[in-house]
Structures are given as structure tokens and as C-alpha cells.
mmCIF file of C-alpha atoms in Angstrom:
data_model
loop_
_atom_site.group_PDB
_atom_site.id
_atom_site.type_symbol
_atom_site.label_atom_id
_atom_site.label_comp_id
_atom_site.label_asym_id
_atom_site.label_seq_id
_atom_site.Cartn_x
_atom_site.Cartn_y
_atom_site.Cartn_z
ATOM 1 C CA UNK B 1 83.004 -104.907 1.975
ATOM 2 C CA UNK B 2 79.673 -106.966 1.692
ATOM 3 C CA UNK B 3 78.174 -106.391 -1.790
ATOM 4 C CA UNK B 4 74.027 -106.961 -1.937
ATOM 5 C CA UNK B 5 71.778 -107.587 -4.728
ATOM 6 C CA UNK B 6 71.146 -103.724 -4.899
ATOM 7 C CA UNK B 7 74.811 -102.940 -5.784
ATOM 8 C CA UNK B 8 74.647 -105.692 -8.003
ATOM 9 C CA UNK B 9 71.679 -104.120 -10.006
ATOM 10 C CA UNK B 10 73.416 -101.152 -10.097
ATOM 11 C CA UNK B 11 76.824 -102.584 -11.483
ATOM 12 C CA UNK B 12 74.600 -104.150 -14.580
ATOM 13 C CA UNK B 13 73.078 -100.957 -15.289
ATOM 14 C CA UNK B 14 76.580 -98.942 -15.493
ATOM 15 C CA UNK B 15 77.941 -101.677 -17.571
ATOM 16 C CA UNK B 16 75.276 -101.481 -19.897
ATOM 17 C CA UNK B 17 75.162 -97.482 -20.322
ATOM 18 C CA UNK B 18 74.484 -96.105 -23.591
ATOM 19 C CA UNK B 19 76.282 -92.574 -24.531
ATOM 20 C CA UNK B 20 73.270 -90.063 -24.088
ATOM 21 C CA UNK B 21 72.239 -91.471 -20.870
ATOM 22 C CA UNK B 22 70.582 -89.371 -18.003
ATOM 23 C CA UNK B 23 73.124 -91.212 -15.699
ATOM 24 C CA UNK B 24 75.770 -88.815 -17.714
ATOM 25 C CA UNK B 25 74.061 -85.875 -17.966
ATOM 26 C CA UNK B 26 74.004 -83.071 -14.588
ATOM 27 C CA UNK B 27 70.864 -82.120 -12.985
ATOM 28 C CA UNK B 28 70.219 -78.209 -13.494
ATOM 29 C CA UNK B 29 69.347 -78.330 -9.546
ATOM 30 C CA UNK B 30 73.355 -79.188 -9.070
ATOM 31 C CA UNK B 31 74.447 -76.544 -11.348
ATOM 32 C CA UNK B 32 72.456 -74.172 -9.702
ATOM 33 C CA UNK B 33 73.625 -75.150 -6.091
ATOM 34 C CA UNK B 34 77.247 -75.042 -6.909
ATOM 35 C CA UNK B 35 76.805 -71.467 -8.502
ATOM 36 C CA UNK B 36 76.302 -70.819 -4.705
ATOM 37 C CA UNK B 37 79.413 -72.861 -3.464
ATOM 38 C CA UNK B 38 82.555 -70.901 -2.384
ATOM 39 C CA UNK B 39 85.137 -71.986 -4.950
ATOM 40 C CA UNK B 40 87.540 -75.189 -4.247
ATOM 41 C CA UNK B 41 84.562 -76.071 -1.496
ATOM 42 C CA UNK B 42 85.154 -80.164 -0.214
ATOM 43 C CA UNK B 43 81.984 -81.889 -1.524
ATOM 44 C CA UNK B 44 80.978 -85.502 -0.633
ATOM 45 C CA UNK B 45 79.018 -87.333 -3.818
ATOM 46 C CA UNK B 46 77.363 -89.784 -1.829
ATOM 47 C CA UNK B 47 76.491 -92.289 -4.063
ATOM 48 C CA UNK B 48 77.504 -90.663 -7.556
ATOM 49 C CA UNK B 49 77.009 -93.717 -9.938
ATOM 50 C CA UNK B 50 79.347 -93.144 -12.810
ATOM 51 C CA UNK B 51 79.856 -89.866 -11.671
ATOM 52 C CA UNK B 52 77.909 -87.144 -13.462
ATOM 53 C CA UNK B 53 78.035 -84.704 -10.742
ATOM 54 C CA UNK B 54 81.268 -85.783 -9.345
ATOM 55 C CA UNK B 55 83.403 -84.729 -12.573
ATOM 56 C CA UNK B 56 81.265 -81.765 -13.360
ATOM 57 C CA UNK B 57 82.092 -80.197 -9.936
ATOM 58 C CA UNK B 58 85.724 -81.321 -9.908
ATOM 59 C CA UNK B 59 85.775 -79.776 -13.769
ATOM 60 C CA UNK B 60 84.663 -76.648 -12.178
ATOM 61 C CA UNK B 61 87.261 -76.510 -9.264
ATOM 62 C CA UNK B 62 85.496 -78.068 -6.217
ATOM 63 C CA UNK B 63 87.498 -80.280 -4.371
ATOM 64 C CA UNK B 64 85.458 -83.600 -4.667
ATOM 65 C CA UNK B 65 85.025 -86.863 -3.348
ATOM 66 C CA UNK B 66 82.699 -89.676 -4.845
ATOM 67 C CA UNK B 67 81.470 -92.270 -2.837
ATOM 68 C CA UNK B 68 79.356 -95.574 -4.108
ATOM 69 C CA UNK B 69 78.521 -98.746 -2.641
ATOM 70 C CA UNK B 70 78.538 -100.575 -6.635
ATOM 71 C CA UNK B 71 82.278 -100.870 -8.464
ATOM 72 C CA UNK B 72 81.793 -100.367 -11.487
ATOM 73 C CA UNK B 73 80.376 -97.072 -11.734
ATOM 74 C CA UNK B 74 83.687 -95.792 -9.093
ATOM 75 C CA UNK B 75 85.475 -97.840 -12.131
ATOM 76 C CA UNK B 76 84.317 -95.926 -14.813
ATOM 77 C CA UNK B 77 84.753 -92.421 -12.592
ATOM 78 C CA UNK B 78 88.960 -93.701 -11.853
ATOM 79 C CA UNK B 79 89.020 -93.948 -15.688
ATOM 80 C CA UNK B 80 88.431 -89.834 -16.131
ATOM 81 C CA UNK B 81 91.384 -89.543 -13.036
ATOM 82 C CA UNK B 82 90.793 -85.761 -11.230
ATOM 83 C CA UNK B 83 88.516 -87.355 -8.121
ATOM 84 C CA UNK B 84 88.872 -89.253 -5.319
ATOM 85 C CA UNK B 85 86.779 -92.716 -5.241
ATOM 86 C CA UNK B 86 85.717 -94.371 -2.555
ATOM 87 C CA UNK B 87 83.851 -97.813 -2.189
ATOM 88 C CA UNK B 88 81.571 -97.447 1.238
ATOM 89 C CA UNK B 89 78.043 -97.819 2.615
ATOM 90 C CA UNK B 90 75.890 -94.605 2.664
ATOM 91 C CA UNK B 91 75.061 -95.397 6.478
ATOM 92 C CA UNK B 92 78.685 -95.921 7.402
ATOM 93 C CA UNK B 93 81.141 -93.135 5.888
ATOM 94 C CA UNK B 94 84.493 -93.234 6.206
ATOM 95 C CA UNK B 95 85.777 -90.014 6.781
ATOM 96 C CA UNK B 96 86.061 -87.710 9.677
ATOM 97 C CA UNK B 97 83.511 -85.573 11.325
ATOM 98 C CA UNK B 98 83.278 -82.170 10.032
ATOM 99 C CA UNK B 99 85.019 -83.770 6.609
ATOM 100 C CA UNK B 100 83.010 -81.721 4.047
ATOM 101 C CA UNK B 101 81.802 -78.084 3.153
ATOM 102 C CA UNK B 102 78.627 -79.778 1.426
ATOM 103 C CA UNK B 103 77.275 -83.342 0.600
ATOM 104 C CA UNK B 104 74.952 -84.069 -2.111
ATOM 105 C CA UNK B 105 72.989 -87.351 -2.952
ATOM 106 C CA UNK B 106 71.005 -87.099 -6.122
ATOM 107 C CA UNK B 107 68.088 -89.771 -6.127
ATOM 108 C CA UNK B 108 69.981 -92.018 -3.742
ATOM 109 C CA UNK B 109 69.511 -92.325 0.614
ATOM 110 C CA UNK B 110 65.458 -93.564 0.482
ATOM 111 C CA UNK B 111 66.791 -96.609 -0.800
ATOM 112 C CA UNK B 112 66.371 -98.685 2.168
ATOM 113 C CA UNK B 113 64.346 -99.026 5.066
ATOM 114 C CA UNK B 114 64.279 -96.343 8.264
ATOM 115 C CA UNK B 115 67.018 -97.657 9.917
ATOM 116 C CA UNK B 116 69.255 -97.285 7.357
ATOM 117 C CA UNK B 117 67.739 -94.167 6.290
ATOM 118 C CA UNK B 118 68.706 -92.326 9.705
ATOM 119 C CA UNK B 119 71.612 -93.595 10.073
ATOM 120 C CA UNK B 120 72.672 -92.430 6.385
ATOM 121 C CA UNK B 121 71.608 -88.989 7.528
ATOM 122 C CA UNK B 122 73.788 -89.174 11.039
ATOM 123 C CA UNK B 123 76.235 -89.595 8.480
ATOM 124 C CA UNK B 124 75.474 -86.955 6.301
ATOM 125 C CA UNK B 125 75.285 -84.350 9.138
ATOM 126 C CA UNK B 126 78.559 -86.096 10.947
ATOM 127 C CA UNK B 127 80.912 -85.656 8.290
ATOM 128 C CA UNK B 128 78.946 -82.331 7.302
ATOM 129 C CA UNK B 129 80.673 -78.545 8.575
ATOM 130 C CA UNK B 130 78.182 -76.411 10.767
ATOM 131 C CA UNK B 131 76.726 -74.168 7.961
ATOM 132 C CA UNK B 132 77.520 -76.681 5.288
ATOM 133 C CA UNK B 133 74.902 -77.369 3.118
ATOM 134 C CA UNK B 134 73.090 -81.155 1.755
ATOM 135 C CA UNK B 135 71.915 -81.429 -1.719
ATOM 136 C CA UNK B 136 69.458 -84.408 -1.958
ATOM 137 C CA UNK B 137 66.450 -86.021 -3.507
ATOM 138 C CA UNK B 138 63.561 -88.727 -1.490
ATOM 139 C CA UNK B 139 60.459 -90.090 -2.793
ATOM 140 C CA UNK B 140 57.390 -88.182 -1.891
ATOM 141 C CA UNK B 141 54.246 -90.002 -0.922
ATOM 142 C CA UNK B 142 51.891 -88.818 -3.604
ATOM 143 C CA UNK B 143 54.735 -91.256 -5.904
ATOM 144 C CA UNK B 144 53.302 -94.248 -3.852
ATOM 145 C CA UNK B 145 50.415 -94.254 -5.380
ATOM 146 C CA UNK B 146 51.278 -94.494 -9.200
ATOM 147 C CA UNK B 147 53.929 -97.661 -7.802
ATOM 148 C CA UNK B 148 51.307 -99.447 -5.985
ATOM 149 C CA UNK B 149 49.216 -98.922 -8.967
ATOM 150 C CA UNK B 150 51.747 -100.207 -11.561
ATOM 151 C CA UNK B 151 52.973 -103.174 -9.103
ATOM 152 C CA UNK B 152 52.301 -105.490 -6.307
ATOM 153 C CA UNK B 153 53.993 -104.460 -2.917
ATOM 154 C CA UNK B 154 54.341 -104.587 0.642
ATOM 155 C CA UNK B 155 55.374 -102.160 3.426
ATOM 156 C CA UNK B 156 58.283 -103.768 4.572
ATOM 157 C CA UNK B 157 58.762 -100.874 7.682
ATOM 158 C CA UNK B 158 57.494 -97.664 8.193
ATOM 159 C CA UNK B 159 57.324 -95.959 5.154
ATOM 160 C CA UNK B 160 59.700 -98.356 3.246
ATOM 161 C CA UNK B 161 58.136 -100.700 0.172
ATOM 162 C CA UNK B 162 59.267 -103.512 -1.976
ATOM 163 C CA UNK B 163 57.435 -104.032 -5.264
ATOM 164 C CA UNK B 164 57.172 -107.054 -7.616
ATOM 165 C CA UNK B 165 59.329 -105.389 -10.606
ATOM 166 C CA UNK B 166 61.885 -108.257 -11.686
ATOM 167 C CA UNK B 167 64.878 -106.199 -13.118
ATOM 168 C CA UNK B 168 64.320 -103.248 -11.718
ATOM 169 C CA UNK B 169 65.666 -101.548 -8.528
ATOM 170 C CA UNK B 170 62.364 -101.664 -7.048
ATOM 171 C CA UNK B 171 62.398 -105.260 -5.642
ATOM 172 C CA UNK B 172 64.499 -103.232 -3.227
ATOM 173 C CA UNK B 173 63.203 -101.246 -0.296
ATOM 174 C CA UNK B 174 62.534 -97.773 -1.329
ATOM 175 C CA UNK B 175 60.839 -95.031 1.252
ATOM 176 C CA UNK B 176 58.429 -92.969 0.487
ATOM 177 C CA UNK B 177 58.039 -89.884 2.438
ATOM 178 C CA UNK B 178 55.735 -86.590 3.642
ATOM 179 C CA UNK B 179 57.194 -83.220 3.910
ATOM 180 C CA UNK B 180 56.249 -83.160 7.732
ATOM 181 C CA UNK B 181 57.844 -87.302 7.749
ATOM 182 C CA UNK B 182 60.972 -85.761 5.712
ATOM 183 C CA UNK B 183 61.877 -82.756 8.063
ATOM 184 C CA UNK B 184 61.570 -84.791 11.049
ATOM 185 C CA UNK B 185 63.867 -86.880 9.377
ATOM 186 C CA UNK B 186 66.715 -83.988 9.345
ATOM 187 C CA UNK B 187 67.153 -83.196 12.441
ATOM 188 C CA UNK B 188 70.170 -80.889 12.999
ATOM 189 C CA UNK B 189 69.300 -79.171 9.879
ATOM 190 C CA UNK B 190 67.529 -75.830 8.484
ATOM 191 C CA UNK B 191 65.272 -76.198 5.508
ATOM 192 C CA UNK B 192 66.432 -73.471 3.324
ATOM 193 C CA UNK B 193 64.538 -74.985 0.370
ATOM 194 C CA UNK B 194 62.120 -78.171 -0.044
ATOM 195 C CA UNK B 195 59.976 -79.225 -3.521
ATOM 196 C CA UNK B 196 57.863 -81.811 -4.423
ATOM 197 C CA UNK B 197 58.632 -82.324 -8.410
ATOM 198 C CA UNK B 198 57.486 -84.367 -10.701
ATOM 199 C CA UNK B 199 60.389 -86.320 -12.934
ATOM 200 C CA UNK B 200 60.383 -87.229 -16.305
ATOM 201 C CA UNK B 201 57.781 -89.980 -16.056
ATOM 202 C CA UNK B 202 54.143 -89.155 -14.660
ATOM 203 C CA UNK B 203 53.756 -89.954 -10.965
ATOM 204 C CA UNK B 204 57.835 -89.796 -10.289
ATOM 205 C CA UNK B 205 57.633 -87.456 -7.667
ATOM 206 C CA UNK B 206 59.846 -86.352 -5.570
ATOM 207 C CA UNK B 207 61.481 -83.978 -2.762
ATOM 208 C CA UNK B 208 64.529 -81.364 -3.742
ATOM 209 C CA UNK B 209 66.230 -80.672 -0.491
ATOM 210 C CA UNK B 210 68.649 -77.970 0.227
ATOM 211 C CA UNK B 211 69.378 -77.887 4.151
ATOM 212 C CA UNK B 212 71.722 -76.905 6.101
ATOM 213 C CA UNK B 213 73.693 -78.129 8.745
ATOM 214 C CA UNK B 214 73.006 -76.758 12.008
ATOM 215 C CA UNK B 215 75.648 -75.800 14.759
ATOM 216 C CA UNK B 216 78.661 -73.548 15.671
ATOM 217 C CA UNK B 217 81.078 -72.711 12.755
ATOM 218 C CA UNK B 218 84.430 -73.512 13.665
#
């Protein structure tokens, strides 16, 4: 598989984690979403890093499978053992339609242009059960601001940016969205919940989606 200079970013920064990292630690929005989960549910970590979420869930009995498109971080996840790695694109899955109860993808599928973008979420709802739900995180709009005021950039595509940042992710396309923009986006899905949030830096906002897949339960 064809490595780019994203993955490549992203295998520096899990060789140089430090213990205490936010890469390590669970989002309370995951916790709270697999409280709802049937137990042993199939979940798809579409692009879990060093897998934060990935062993949490599998620690709690969900039957898991993390997925990343950088090696080391699926490295350091075969280390622990108890889940499934597997080293694919987010806009070409591997697996079998209807594969998994629920996907998530934490802060991950806005990294590229709008190409990419829909076909990572053709993806998401091909492998996805009717009435299983999708976890996920995009950039909101009002964040464009506070980048384009911090860096040079350019709109690369609809809605996708590049910004002068050496040694950061951000000399990569990123797309920023609008709520209207982001649930024309899901098609095939219900909006069951949808939050623009502010991270831990000022300006880093950003949509919480929990949707689910539309269509007959088999």
C-alpha cells in the first residue's frame, strides 16, 4: 500500500509519544456511546492511531477492529495483542458490506479533500449494518477562522485547506465544514445527535456526530 507524507507525519508523532499523552487517553464522548452499545457489538476504529479507543472497547468486551493508514501506531496497538489491525485507506475499506454494528472515527475523515471525504463516508455507511450507528468528529467552519488567522493558506477544493505550518499535519488538506455542508454530507444517515465544541485550544472547533445508518435491518 502507497504510504504519503500524511502517514508519514503521523508515524513520527507515535514514535515520539510521551506517557500522559491525549493520543492515550479515551474521549468521554466514546465512553458514553459505548454505554449505549449492545455488548460484544463489531466496531470499526477507523483510523485509531495507537489505539486509545480501540483497546478500551475491546477491554470492555466489544468485538473490535482498528484500522490506520500509518504503521507504527497499528505497531504499537499488535504489541497490547486482543484486536485485530489492519493497514488500509479510510476511502477504500477492506471488509464486507454490512461488516460492522458501529464505526467510529475520532478527529480523523476531514483530512483530505471532498473526494476523498465522500468516498470515506460510502465506506463508512457500506461496511455499516442498517441501524448501526457512526461515532465521528469534522472541523466546523467557525475553526477556519482562528487557522487562517494563525497561518497562510489556500482552498485547495471546496471546503478543503492547506496551511503553511512546517511540522504539523496542517500542510495537509483538512475540510472545514457547516452543519447544513456536514448533513448533506451523510446521506443515508439519521442525525440522532450533532455539536459544535470547542477543544482544548481556543478556536478548535468542531462537530460530534452520532448518526445512524439508514435502511432495512436484516
Amino acid at each position: 500500500m502507497k504510504t504519503d507524507t500524511a502517514d508519514i507525519h503521523w508515524d513520527a508523532e507515535w514514535a515520539g509519544l510521551e506517557t500522559g499523552s491525549k493520543w492515550l487517553t479515551p474521549e468521554a464522548d466514546v465512553m458514553a456511546w459505548a454505554d449505549t452499545l449492545a455488548p460484544g457489538a463489531r466496531i470499526l476504529d477507523l483510523g485509531c492511531g495507537v489505539g486509545r479507543h480501540a483497546l478500551w472497547l475491546a477491554a470492555r468486551g466489544f468485538d473490535v477492529v482498528a484500522l490506520d493508514a500509518a504503521e507504527r501506531g497499528l505497531a504499537e496497538i499488535d504489541r497490547a495483542g486482543a484486536v485485530e489491525t489492519v493497514l488500509a485507506r479510510m476511502d477504500a475499506l477492506p471488509f464486507e458490506d454490512h461488516a460492522f454494528d458501529h464505526v467510529l472515527s475520532w478527529n480523523v475523515i476531514y483530512h483530505g479533500d471532498e473526494d476523498v471525504l465522500l468516498r470515506t463516508i460510502a465506506e463508512i455507511r457500506r461496511v455499516l449494518k442498517p441501524g448501526g450507528t457512526f461515532l465521528g468528529t469534522m472541523l466546523s467552519k467557525r475553526r477556519l477562522q482562528h487557522e487562517q488567522a494563525k497561518y497562510e493558506g489556500r482552498e485547495i477544493g471546496h471546503n478543503a485547506w492547506v496551511f503553511d505550518a512546517p511540522g504539523t499535519d496542517k500542510v495537509h488538506p483538512h475540510y472545514f465544514c457547516s452543519a447544513a455542508e456536514l448533513l448533506a454530507l451523510f446521506s443515508g444517515f439519521e442525525c440522532l445527535r450533532l455539536e459544535d465544541r470547542e477543544h482544548e485550544k481556543p478556536g478548535s472547533w468542531h462537530w460530534h456526530l452520532v448518526a445512524e445508518r439508514l435502511g432495512v435491518r436484516p
